[in-house]
Short mmCIF file of C-alpha atoms in Angstrom, two decimals:
data_model
loop_
_atom_site.label_atom_id
_atom_site.label_comp_id
_atom_site.label_asym_id
_atom_site.label_seq_id
_atom_site.Cartn_x
_atom_site.Cartn_y
_atom_site.Cartn_z
CA MET A 19 -75.68 134.34 149.11
CA GLY A 20 -79.23 135.72 149.03
CA PRO A 21 -82.53 134.09 150.76
CA VAL A 22 -83.58 132.36 147.49
CA GLU A 23 -80.28 130.67 147.36
CA HIS A 24 -80.44 129.35 150.71
CA LEU A 25 -83.87 127.96 150.02
CA HIS A 26 -82.93 125.85 147.27
CA MET A 27 -79.50 124.74 148.97
CA SER A 28 -79.10 120.98 149.85
CA VAL A 29 -76.13 119.77 151.98
CA PHE A 30 -74.54 116.75 150.25
CA SER A 31 -71.73 115.67 152.18
CA GLN A 32 -70.19 116.33 155.73
CA SER A 33 -66.90 115.56 157.31
CA PHE A 34 -65.07 116.29 160.81
CA SER A 35 -61.71 117.44 161.04
CA PRO A 36 -58.96 115.10 162.30
CA CYS A 37 -58.82 117.01 165.90
CA GLY A 38 -63.20 116.83 165.92
CA ARG A 39 -63.41 120.68 166.59
CA PHE A 40 -64.55 121.48 163.19
CA LEU A 41 -67.36 120.31 160.75
CA ALA A 42 -66.98 120.74 156.83
CA ALA A 43 -70.31 120.57 154.76
CA GLY A 44 -70.37 120.83 151.23
CA ASN A 45 -73.55 121.90 149.27
CA ASN A 46 -74.96 122.21 146.05
CA TYR A 47 -73.54 125.22 144.95
CA GLY A 48 -69.97 123.89 145.03
CA GLU A 49 -69.36 125.82 148.50
CA ILE A 50 -67.59 124.19 151.58
CA ALA A 51 -68.46 125.69 154.80
CA VAL A 52 -66.28 124.90 158.14
CA PHE A 53 -68.04 125.62 161.32
CA SER A 54 -66.54 125.58 164.43
CA LEU A 55 -67.96 122.65 166.80
CA SER A 56 -66.16 123.97 170.10
CA SER A 57 -67.36 127.42 170.14
CA ALA A 58 -71.09 126.36 169.10
CA LEU A 59 -70.98 123.79 171.79
CA SER A 60 -69.46 125.93 174.64
CA PRO A 61 -71.85 127.29 177.20
CA ASP A 62 -71.35 130.86 176.03
CA ALA A 63 -72.15 130.05 172.47
CA THR A 64 -74.38 132.83 170.43
CA ASP A 65 -76.15 132.95 167.19
CA LEU A 66 -72.67 133.78 165.54
CA SER A 67 -71.11 130.62 166.66
CA GLN A 68 -73.83 128.52 164.45
CA THR A 69 -72.70 130.10 161.45
CA PRO A 70 -69.78 129.13 159.50
CA ILE A 71 -66.11 130.65 160.43
CA LEU A 72 -65.24 129.99 156.69
CA THR A 73 -66.93 129.46 153.64
CA PHE A 74 -65.39 128.89 149.99
CA THR A 75 -66.06 127.86 146.77
CA ALA A 76 -64.66 124.46 146.21
CA HIS A 77 -65.92 123.40 143.26
CA GLU A 78 -68.04 124.69 140.17
CA GLY A 79 -70.29 121.97 140.61
CA PRO A 80 -72.08 120.29 143.65
CA VAL A 81 -69.63 119.01 146.35
CA PHE A 82 -70.92 115.58 146.24
CA SER A 83 -68.34 113.78 148.77
CA LEU A 84 -66.07 115.09 151.65
CA PHE A 85 -63.57 112.88 153.18
CA SER A 86 -60.94 113.64 155.99
CA THR A 87 -57.65 112.26 156.48
CA ASP A 88 -55.11 112.96 159.23
CA SER A 89 -54.25 116.29 157.79
CA HIS A 90 -56.43 117.23 154.71
CA LEU A 91 -59.87 117.38 153.53
CA LEU A 92 -60.73 115.82 150.18
CA SER A 93 -63.75 117.08 148.18
CA ALA A 94 -64.93 116.06 144.82
CA GLY A 95 -67.43 117.37 142.63
CA ASN A 96 -67.90 116.65 139.08
CA GLY A 97 -65.00 115.14 138.01
CA GLU A 98 -62.65 116.65 139.94
CA ILE A 99 -60.99 116.23 143.48
CA SER A 100 -59.55 118.73 145.48
CA ALA A 101 -57.35 118.32 148.71
CA TRP A 102 -57.35 121.03 151.14
CA SER A 103 -55.14 121.44 154.33
CA TRP A 104 -57.15 121.29 157.47
CA ALA A 105 -54.88 123.41 159.25
CA GLU A 106 -55.40 126.24 156.86
CA LEU A 107 -58.93 125.78 156.97
CA ILE A 108 -58.89 126.31 160.47
CA LYS A 109 -56.66 129.44 160.27
CA ARG A 110 -59.35 130.76 157.93
CA VAL A 111 -56.81 131.75 155.27
CA SER A 112 -59.18 132.33 152.96
CA MET A 113 -57.28 133.90 150.28
CA PHE A 114 -54.81 130.76 149.71
CA ILE A 115 -58.29 128.49 149.63
CA ASN A 116 -58.93 129.21 146.19
CA ALA A 117 -56.00 126.97 145.16
CA PRO A 118 -56.30 123.84 146.93
CA LEU A 119 -53.00 121.60 147.46
CA CYS A 120 -53.58 119.47 144.79
CA ARG A 121 -56.30 118.78 142.10
CA SER A 122 -56.87 115.62 140.19
CA SER A 123 -59.20 115.73 137.29
CA LEU A 124 -60.86 112.39 136.09
CA GLU A 125 -62.70 112.03 133.05
CA ILE A 126 -65.87 110.92 135.06
CA PRO A 127 -69.29 113.07 135.23
CA GLU A 128 -69.28 112.74 139.08
CA ILE A 129 -67.85 111.49 141.85
CA ASN A 130 -70.47 110.06 144.41
CA ALA A 131 -68.32 108.69 147.02
CA MET A 132 -64.95 108.43 148.23
CA THR A 133 -63.22 106.75 151.11
CA VAL A 134 -59.72 105.76 152.23
CA ASN A 135 -58.13 102.43 152.34
CA PRO A 136 -56.02 102.70 155.64
CA THR A 137 -53.75 99.65 154.97
CA GLU A 138 -52.64 100.70 151.55
CA ASN A 139 -52.90 104.49 151.89
CA SER A 140 -55.00 104.71 149.08
CA LEU A 141 -58.20 106.66 148.02
CA VAL A 142 -61.25 104.68 146.56
CA ILE A 143 -63.46 107.01 144.50
CA GLY A 144 -66.50 105.85 142.75
CA GLY A 145 -68.44 107.64 140.46
CA GLY A 146 -70.36 108.03 137.19
CA ASP A 147 -68.40 106.28 135.02
CA ASN A 148 -69.43 102.68 136.53
CA ASN A 149 -66.06 102.28 137.52
CA ILE A 150 -64.05 102.55 140.64
CA HIS A 151 -60.65 104.17 140.75
CA ILE A 152 -58.15 103.73 143.03
CA MET A 153 -55.61 106.26 143.58
CA ASP A 154 -52.62 106.39 145.85
CA LEU A 155 -52.56 109.06 148.42
CA GLU A 156 -48.85 109.64 148.63
CA SER A 157 -48.19 110.09 145.22
CA GLY A 158 -51.60 110.88 143.59
CA ILE A 159 -51.16 108.31 140.73
CA PHE A 160 -54.18 106.25 139.77
CA LYS A 161 -53.49 102.67 140.56
CA SER A 162 -56.11 100.65 139.39
CA VAL A 163 -59.64 100.50 137.97
CA LEU A 164 -62.34 98.04 139.37
CA GLN A 165 -64.67 97.58 136.48
CA GLY A 166 -67.85 95.50 137.02
CA HIS A 167 -70.80 97.80 137.75
CA THR A 168 -73.19 98.41 134.78
CA ASP A 169 -74.70 101.55 136.24
CA TYR A 170 -73.16 104.25 138.33
CA ILE A 171 -71.79 103.95 141.82
CA HIS A 172 -73.58 105.41 144.74
CA CYS A 173 -71.52 104.54 147.80
CA LEU A 174 -68.39 102.60 148.79
CA SER A 175 -67.17 101.10 152.00
CA VAL A 176 -64.06 99.60 153.08
CA ARG A 177 -63.46 96.19 155.10
CA GLU A 178 -59.96 96.88 156.19
CA ARG A 179 -59.45 93.33 158.16
CA GLU A 180 -60.12 91.71 154.85
CA GLY A 181 -59.13 93.96 152.52
CA GLU A 182 -62.23 94.12 150.52
CA ILE A 183 -63.83 97.38 148.89
CA LEU A 184 -67.77 97.14 148.60
CA SER A 185 -69.48 99.10 145.97
CA GLY A 186 -73.22 99.86 145.79
CA GLY A 187 -74.64 101.29 142.67
CA GLU A 188 -77.65 102.27 140.31
CA ASP A 189 -77.69 98.69 138.92
CA GLY A 190 -78.76 97.36 142.31
CA ALA A 191 -76.00 95.32 143.02
CA VAL A 192 -73.37 95.49 145.84
CA ARG A 193 -70.11 94.35 144.76
CA ILE A 194 -67.17 92.94 146.67
CA TRP A 195 -63.74 93.63 145.48
CA ASP A 196 -60.32 92.40 146.47
CA HIS A 197 -58.15 95.23 146.40
CA ARG A 198 -55.02 93.65 145.55
CA THR A 199 -56.30 91.46 142.55
CA GLY A 200 -58.89 94.20 141.46
CA GLN A 201 -61.44 91.39 141.03
CA SER A 202 -65.36 91.10 141.95
CA VAL A 203 -65.08 88.40 144.58
CA HIS A 204 -69.07 88.56 145.01
CA CYS A 205 -72.04 90.17 143.68
CA ILE A 206 -75.11 90.78 145.81
CA GLU A 207 -78.14 91.86 143.66
CA VAL A 208 -80.29 93.06 146.66
CA TYR A 209 -83.30 93.33 144.67
CA LYS A 210 -83.55 89.89 143.94
CA TYR A 211 -84.51 88.78 147.39
CA GLU A 212 -87.90 88.97 147.86
CA GLU A 213 -87.92 90.35 151.30
CA CYS A 214 -85.79 93.23 150.89
CA ALA A 215 -87.21 94.19 147.02
CA ARG A 216 -89.35 97.16 146.87
CA PRO A 217 -90.25 97.33 143.14
CA GLN A 218 -92.15 100.51 143.47
CA TYR A 219 -88.92 102.66 144.29
CA GLY A 220 -86.30 101.09 141.89
CA LYS A 221 -83.42 98.57 142.42
CA TRP A 222 -80.49 101.16 143.38
CA ILE A 223 -78.21 100.99 146.37
CA SER A 224 -77.83 104.10 147.82
CA CYS A 225 -76.23 103.69 151.20
CA LEU A 226 -73.61 101.15 152.33
CA THR A 227 -71.94 100.29 155.38
CA THR A 228 -69.71 97.64 157.20
CA GLU A 229 -68.55 96.52 160.38
CA SER A 230 -66.73 93.59 160.93
CA ASP A 231 -68.90 90.59 159.26
CA TRP A 232 -72.16 92.85 159.03
CA MET A 233 -73.07 94.84 156.24
CA LEU A 234 -76.01 97.46 155.79
CA CYS A 235 -77.56 98.37 152.38
CA GLY A 236 -80.63 100.35 151.24
CA GLY A 237 -82.01 102.60 148.71
CA GLY A 238 -84.65 101.46 146.41
CA PRO A 239 -84.61 97.95 148.35
CA SER A 240 -85.50 98.33 151.99
CA LEU A 241 -82.46 99.10 154.50
CA SER A 242 -81.28 95.54 155.19
CA LEU A 243 -78.80 93.91 157.50
CA TRP A 244 -76.47 91.22 155.84
CA HIS A 245 -74.25 88.89 157.08
CA LEU A 246 -71.41 88.76 154.96
CA ARG A 247 -70.16 85.38 155.50
CA SER A 248 -73.38 83.56 154.86
CA MET A 249 -74.21 86.22 152.17
CA SER A 250 -77.54 86.44 153.73
CA PRO A 251 -79.94 89.17 154.73
CA THR A 252 -80.66 88.71 158.60
CA SER A 253 -82.80 91.63 159.25
CA ILE A 254 -84.89 94.05 157.15
CA PHE A 255 -86.08 97.34 158.63
CA PRO A 256 -89.59 98.49 157.97
CA LEU A 257 -88.68 102.20 157.11
CA SER A 258 -90.74 103.86 154.61
CA GLY A 259 -88.71 106.15 152.09
CA CYS A 260 -85.45 105.39 150.80
CA GLN A 261 -82.41 105.65 152.99
CA ARG A 262 -79.40 107.76 151.77
CA GLN A 263 -76.92 107.03 154.67
CA ALA A 264 -76.76 104.79 157.56
CA ASN A 265 -74.16 104.07 160.03
CA PHE A 266 -73.48 101.17 162.91
CA TYR A 267 -73.16 103.23 166.22
CA GLN A 268 -72.49 101.01 169.49
CA ASP A 269 -75.46 98.83 169.50
CA MET A 270 -77.93 100.91 167.26
CA ILE A 271 -78.15 101.45 163.61
CA LEU A 272 -78.72 105.20 162.65
CA SER A 273 -80.13 106.09 159.31
CA VAL A 274 -81.32 108.85 157.25
CA GLY A 275 -83.23 109.42 153.88
CA GLU A 276 -86.17 110.37 152.73
CA GLY A 277 -88.44 111.53 155.66
CA GLN A 278 -87.81 114.38 157.84
CA CYS A 279 -86.18 112.34 160.99
CA VAL A 280 -83.26 110.20 162.25
CA SER A 281 -84.12 106.61 162.49
CA HIS A 282 -82.75 104.48 165.24
CA CYS A 283 -82.91 100.72 164.86
CA LEU A 284 -81.97 97.69 166.52
CA LEU A 285 -79.96 94.99 165.02
CA GLY A 286 -82.74 92.85 165.72
CA GLY A 287 -85.10 94.60 162.94
CA GLU A 288 -86.91 96.94 164.76
CA VAL A 289 -87.42 100.79 164.42
CA LYS A 290 -86.55 102.21 168.01
CA ALA A 291 -87.28 105.63 167.37
CA GLN A 292 -87.48 108.31 164.70
CA ILE A 293 -86.22 111.61 165.73
CA PRO A 294 -87.48 114.40 163.62
CA CYS A 295 -85.35 117.20 162.21
CA THR A 296 -85.68 120.33 160.15
CA PRO A 297 -84.48 119.30 156.74
CA HIS A 298 -87.26 117.64 154.98
CA SER A 299 -85.33 115.01 153.44
CA LEU A 300 -81.72 114.35 154.72
CA ASN A 301 -78.69 113.07 152.50
CA THR A 302 -75.82 113.00 155.12
CA LEU A 303 -75.23 111.90 158.41
CA ALA A 304 -71.93 112.31 160.21
CA LEU A 305 -70.71 111.02 163.67
CA ASN A 306 -67.87 112.73 165.44
CA LEU A 307 -66.10 109.94 167.03
CA ASN A 308 -62.64 111.63 166.81
CA SER A 309 -62.98 113.73 169.87
CA THR A 310 -64.30 113.46 173.37
CA ASP A 311 -65.53 116.73 174.01
CA ASN A 312 -67.26 117.09 170.87
CA ARG A 313 -69.44 114.01 170.33
CA VAL A 314 -72.21 114.84 168.07
CA LEU A 315 -74.04 113.63 165.48
CA THR A 316 -74.75 116.00 162.54
CA VAL A 317 -77.64 115.65 159.68
CA GLY A 318 -77.68 117.69 156.56
CA GLY A 319 -80.15 117.17 153.66
CA SER A 320 -82.44 119.56 151.65
CA SER A 321 -82.21 122.74 153.93
CA HIS A 322 -79.76 125.18 154.44
CA GLN A 323 -79.53 123.96 158.03
CA ILE A 324 -77.40 121.36 159.42
CA ASP A 325 -78.77 119.77 162.72
CA VAL A 326 -76.57 118.95 165.66
CA PHE A 327 -77.52 116.16 168.22
CA THR A 328 -75.63 115.89 171.31
CA ASN A 329 -77.75 113.48 172.82
CA LEU A 330 -79.25 111.02 170.25
CA SER A 331 -82.93 111.67 171.40
CA TYR A 332 -83.06 115.11 170.42
CA ARG A 333 -81.99 118.09 167.94
CA THR A 334 -79.71 120.30 170.14
CA PHE A 335 -79.43 122.93 167.87
CA SER A 336 -78.93 123.85 164.03
CA LEU A 337 -76.19 125.23 162.27
CA SER A 338 -76.83 127.50 159.43
CA PHE A 339 -74.77 128.06 156.08
CA MET B 23 -54.23 159.64 210.94
CA GLY B 24 -56.56 160.11 214.16
CA ALA B 25 -59.37 159.93 211.79
CA VAL B 26 -58.91 156.81 210.49
CA THR B 27 -58.08 155.14 213.82
CA ASP B 28 -61.55 157.00 214.86
CA ASP B 29 -63.27 155.21 212.17
CA GLU B 30 -61.86 151.91 213.07
CA VAL B 31 -62.60 152.24 216.50
CA ILE B 32 -66.29 153.32 215.85
CA ARG B 33 -66.56 150.50 213.22
CA LYS B 34 -65.54 148.06 215.71
CA ARG B 35 -67.77 149.46 218.59
CA LEU B 36 -70.68 149.44 216.12
CA LEU B 37 -69.78 145.94 215.18
CA ILE B 38 -69.76 144.91 218.72
CA ASP B 39 -72.73 146.78 219.83
CA GLY B 40 -74.34 148.33 217.44
CA ASP B 41 -77.96 148.83 218.72
CA GLY B 42 -76.73 151.12 221.88
CA ALA B 43 -79.24 149.68 224.25
CA GLY B 44 -77.12 146.77 225.62
CA ASP B 45 -73.89 145.85 227.47
CA ASP B 46 -71.98 148.88 226.99
CA ARG B 47 -74.42 151.33 228.18
CA ARG B 48 -74.95 148.91 231.09
CA ILE B 49 -71.49 149.20 232.09
CA ASN B 50 -71.28 152.93 231.53
CA VAL B 51 -74.31 153.13 233.85
CA LEU B 52 -72.88 150.88 236.26
CA LEU B 53 -69.68 152.91 236.40
CA LYS B 54 -71.68 156.13 236.99
CA SER B 55 -73.93 154.77 239.63
CA PHE B 56 -70.77 153.25 241.39
CA THR B 57 -68.92 156.47 241.36
CA LYS B 58 -72.16 158.32 242.49
CA TRP B 59 -72.55 155.78 245.39
CA CYS B 60 -69.07 156.13 246.28
CA ASN B 61 -69.50 160.08 246.41
CA SER B 62 -72.96 159.66 248.10
CA THR B 63 -74.28 161.70 251.05
CA GLY B 64 -77.62 160.34 251.42
CA SER B 65 -79.17 158.13 254.10
CA PRO B 66 -77.69 154.51 254.79
CA GLU B 67 -80.84 152.88 253.38
CA GLU B 68 -80.70 154.91 250.07
CA GLY B 69 -76.94 153.90 249.90
CA PHE B 70 -78.10 150.16 250.66
CA THR B 71 -80.65 150.00 247.91
CA GLN B 72 -78.36 151.67 245.45
CA TYR B 73 -75.46 149.08 246.42
CA GLN B 74 -78.17 146.42 245.76
CA ARG B 75 -79.02 147.91 242.72
CA MET B 76 -75.62 147.85 241.53
CA LEU B 77 -75.10 144.44 242.24
CA GLY B 78 -78.21 143.51 240.18
CA THR B 79 -76.63 145.39 237.47
CA LEU B 80 -73.57 143.74 237.82
CA ALA B 81 -75.26 140.37 237.71
CA GLN B 82 -76.92 141.26 234.55
CA CYS B 83 -73.62 142.22 233.23
CA GLU B 84 -71.97 138.87 234.00
CA PHE B 85 -74.95 136.96 232.95
CA SER B 86 -74.90 138.46 229.60
CA MET B 87 -71.50 138.04 229.31
CA GLY B 88 -71.69 134.45 230.27
CA LYS B 89 -74.24 134.31 227.19
CA THR B 90 -72.10 135.75 224.80
CA LEU B 91 -69.35 133.38 225.82
CA LEU B 92 -71.82 130.27 225.38
CA VAL B 93 -72.68 131.87 221.88
CA TYR B 94 -69.08 132.22 221.08
CA ASP B 95 -68.87 128.21 221.92
CA MET B 96 -71.72 127.37 219.94
CA ASN B 97 -70.48 129.21 216.92
CA LEU B 98 -67.24 127.47 217.01
CA ARG B 99 -68.82 123.96 217.28
CA GLU B 100 -71.02 124.82 214.38
CA MET B 101 -68.12 125.88 212.21
CA GLU B 102 -66.66 122.56 212.81
CA ASN B 103 -69.96 120.78 212.25
CA TYR B 104 -70.28 122.48 208.85
CA GLU B 105 -66.55 121.57 208.25
CA LYS B 106 -67.02 117.97 208.94
CA ILE B 107 -70.44 118.22 206.54
CA TYR B 108 -68.52 119.97 203.95
CA THR B 109 -65.72 117.50 203.62
CA ASP B 110 -68.55 114.67 203.71
CA ILE B 111 -70.23 116.28 200.74
CA GLU B 112 -67.23 116.73 198.96
CA GLN B 113 -66.30 112.94 199.54
CA ASN B 114 -69.71 111.78 198.43
CA ILE B 115 -69.44 114.13 195.38
CA THR B 116 -66.25 112.30 194.38
CA SER B 117 -67.54 108.76 195.00
CA ALA B 118 -70.51 109.89 193.00
CA HIS B 119 -68.37 111.00 189.93
CA ASP B 120 -66.42 107.32 190.34
CA LYS B 121 -69.80 105.64 190.20
CA ILE B 122 -70.97 107.53 187.20
CA SER B 123 -67.82 106.60 185.30
CA GLU B 124 -68.15 102.98 186.29
CA CYS B 125 -71.90 103.05 185.56
CA LYS B 126 -70.75 104.80 181.95
CA LYS B 127 -68.16 101.80 181.58
CA GLU B 128 -70.90 99.26 182.47
CA ILE B 129 -73.07 100.92 180.13
CA GLN B 130 -70.84 100.39 177.44
CA ARG B 131 -70.16 97.07 178.10
CA ALA B 132 -74.12 96.04 178.17
CA LYS B 133 -74.43 97.69 174.87
CA ARG B 134 -71.89 95.76 173.43
CA ILE B 135 -73.45 92.68 175.05
CA ARG B 136 -76.65 93.58 173.83
CA LYS B 137 -75.32 93.95 170.17
CA ASN B 138 -73.80 90.62 170.23
CA ARG B 139 -77.02 89.14 171.36
CA GLN B 140 -78.56 90.77 168.58
CA GLU B 141 -76.49 89.61 166.19
CA TYR B 142 -76.80 86.50 167.34
CA ASP B 143 -80.32 86.46 167.20
CA ALA B 144 -80.23 87.61 163.77
CA LEU B 145 -78.04 84.74 162.53
CA ALA B 146 -80.07 82.44 164.74
CA LYS B 147 -83.06 83.38 162.64
CA VAL B 148 -81.26 82.71 159.24
CA ILE B 149 -80.00 79.52 160.32
CA GLN B 150 -83.56 78.24 161.56
CA GLN B 151 -84.62 78.49 157.85
CA HIS B 152 -82.38 75.95 156.94
CA PRO B 153 -83.57 72.25 157.66
CA ASP B 154 -81.89 70.42 160.87
CA ARG B 155 -78.35 68.92 160.34
CA HIS B 156 -79.65 65.90 162.02
CA GLU B 157 -82.22 65.36 159.56
CA THR B 158 -80.22 65.96 156.54
CA LEU B 159 -77.54 63.49 157.80
CA LYS B 160 -80.06 60.71 157.99
CA GLN B 161 -81.43 61.40 154.59
CA LEU B 162 -77.75 61.22 153.58
CA GLU B 163 -77.24 58.06 155.26
CA ALA B 164 -80.24 56.31 153.95
CA LEU B 165 -79.48 57.55 150.35
CA ASP B 166 -75.80 56.20 150.84
CA LYS B 167 -77.48 52.88 151.51
CA GLU B 168 -79.62 52.63 148.68
CA LEU B 169 -76.97 53.72 146.47
CA GLN B 170 -74.78 50.72 147.56
CA GLN B 171 -77.67 48.37 147.37
CA LEU B 172 -78.40 49.28 143.87
CA SER B 173 -74.57 49.15 142.76
CA HIS B 174 -74.52 45.60 144.46
CA ILE B 175 -77.65 44.63 142.34
CA LYS B 176 -75.63 46.17 139.22
CA GLU B 177 -72.71 43.88 139.88
CA ASN B 178 -74.56 40.94 139.97
CA VAL B 179 -76.32 41.43 136.82
CA GLU B 180 -73.13 42.74 135.05
CA ASP B 181 -71.63 39.16 136.00
CA LYS B 182 -74.53 37.11 135.28
CA LEU B 183 -74.19 39.00 131.95
CA GLU B 184 -70.52 37.91 131.14
CA LEU B 185 -71.46 34.44 131.94
CA ARG B 186 -74.20 34.22 129.15
CA LYS B 187 -71.80 35.84 126.88
CA LYS B 188 -69.01 33.30 127.49
CA GLN B 189 -71.57 30.67 127.11
CA PHE B 190 -73.15 31.39 124.22
CA HIS B 191 -69.73 32.02 122.75
CA VAL B 192 -68.82 28.59 123.25
CA LEU B 193 -71.72 27.02 121.79
CA LEU B 194 -71.65 29.12 118.71
CA SER B 195 -68.03 28.16 118.06
CA THR B 196 -68.52 24.65 118.68
CA ILE B 197 -71.31 24.91 115.90
CA GLN B 198 -69.00 26.32 113.76
CA GLU B 199 -66.35 23.63 114.14
CA LEU B 200 -68.85 21.24 113.56
CA GLN B 201 -69.97 22.80 110.23
CA GLN B 202 -66.49 23.01 109.38
CA THR B 203 -65.76 19.26 109.96
CA LEU B 204 -68.95 18.34 108.18
CA GLU B 205 -68.42 20.30 105.22
CA SER B 206 -64.72 19.07 104.92
CA LYS B 207 -64.19 15.81 102.46
CA TYR B 208 -64.35 12.80 104.62
CA ASP B 209 -66.27 9.39 103.84
CA CYS B 210 -69.77 8.79 104.80
CA CYS B 211 -69.60 6.43 107.94
CA ARG B 212 -67.09 8.84 109.55
CA CYS B 213 -69.49 11.66 108.22
CA ALA B 214 -71.92 9.93 110.29
CA LEU B 215 -70.23 9.08 113.08
CA LEU B 216 -68.86 12.59 113.47
CA ARG B 217 -72.32 14.22 112.59
CA GLN B 218 -73.58 12.01 115.86
CA ASP B 219 -70.58 13.14 117.79
CA GLY B 220 -70.92 16.88 117.00
CA LEU B 221 -75.03 16.54 117.51
CA TRP B 222 -74.19 14.89 121.00
CA VAL B 223 -71.71 17.94 122.07
CA CYS B 224 -74.36 20.45 120.78
CA TRP B 225 -76.98 18.70 122.98
CA THR B 226 -74.76 18.62 126.01
CA VAL B 227 -73.93 22.36 125.67
CA TRP B 228 -77.74 23.14 125.20
CA ARG B 229 -78.34 21.04 128.08
CA SER B 230 -76.25 22.68 130.25
CA LEU B 231 -76.75 26.23 129.28
CA TYR B 232 -80.31 25.45 129.77
CA LYS B 233 -79.75 24.31 133.36
CA GLY B 234 -77.75 27.17 133.92
CA TRP B 235 -79.90 29.40 132.57
CA VAL B 236 -83.04 28.29 134.81
#
């Protein structure tokens, strides 16, 4: 991996291990790098501990989406999903890594988002063929297909309590699906609401996250907080640039996107802080809530460096591919 | 073996009185002067002065011993004091730790409360945009009343229409009957009488209709 490749590297996805001590990141060259957080955060960390403990090529195309279950790391690229065992990744058994535990191929161009529906133990995949596929994690069989979007899907989210799947796509619609019937229960076209719409950027929805009755969505239209019971936008966040990922954290909203910063916003609609980071444009944000020792926020984007925040107010150090 | 114990002895002596200008030397000098005084052959004044000098040295020795004892006591008490302070500080540290964890829990609670408040505010903003419920209810009531009144009027008009229809029906049927009887083959007087009757019937029906209409 020469310096030129490093310059052109983009980190598209991240995932923490179930124990919370390791971070896996996928880039646009199809590689996945596993970093040891516990050694990077320990008091006697050196420069070496900020490099990956293991790097391997997972897919031929970029790794757009990573997801961790209790024992496996699922990675998705251009139409194929691979499952890797975390235990083996941690032991750095790189020779066996070339053949993942299982690989499923779909006839879809790219898989942009993956999430797990824990009540049904199924994997929900959204991709470039405008449909959402639901796969059973135990057997690997594809259970159903949710059709309704008219353009490719960017992001997915699952509401466990209500048993709903939310998907946002390039066609600007956020659709809410009932996972049992496979029907679209609601369809919110965010760009049609005047207060959210930003026609200069387009109508696509690239980030979607939910928490109980609230939903955050953004992309072309401004990042907005919606109350799902009344299907109405309650707050619009005045962030310039298109947001690519947003998360609820305690009483705040963390959001990353175009722009060299992590934005902290309050639910009322104000931007509390914008913390600068190294990549010029950020693609992914991940919070390690699995472990109490390594509670960090990591962001990655159009750079070979992944910024780590131990205290949300400032960047502590960067991990490097 | 002898060298080791010598070293020990030397070390101990150096520890106790390392400078060599203190009590140890004074005691040696006192001993020497005492033996010298015991074996002295000089005059009684000299012996007396030497005796006084020795008493002085003895007093000095006693004084320095007393001082050392006091210092020792002081050190002991200082040690106790430090022990006490040490335990105090340890307790303070543990209580501070407890307070910190309490405060952390408080902060979590406060953050949740703040989040709830913000959610409430956000919803309230949306709700404010919609009109007040009381007003809408009042409007609904007014509309209901209007609706009732209008339906009442409609009923009245329909009833009148029905009545008129019936009355016209009666009139038309009597006219028809009269026509029929007039066209049938009867003689002229009866004809004239019947015509008169028929006309009278027509006239009464017309009058009642006219009255009713007005």
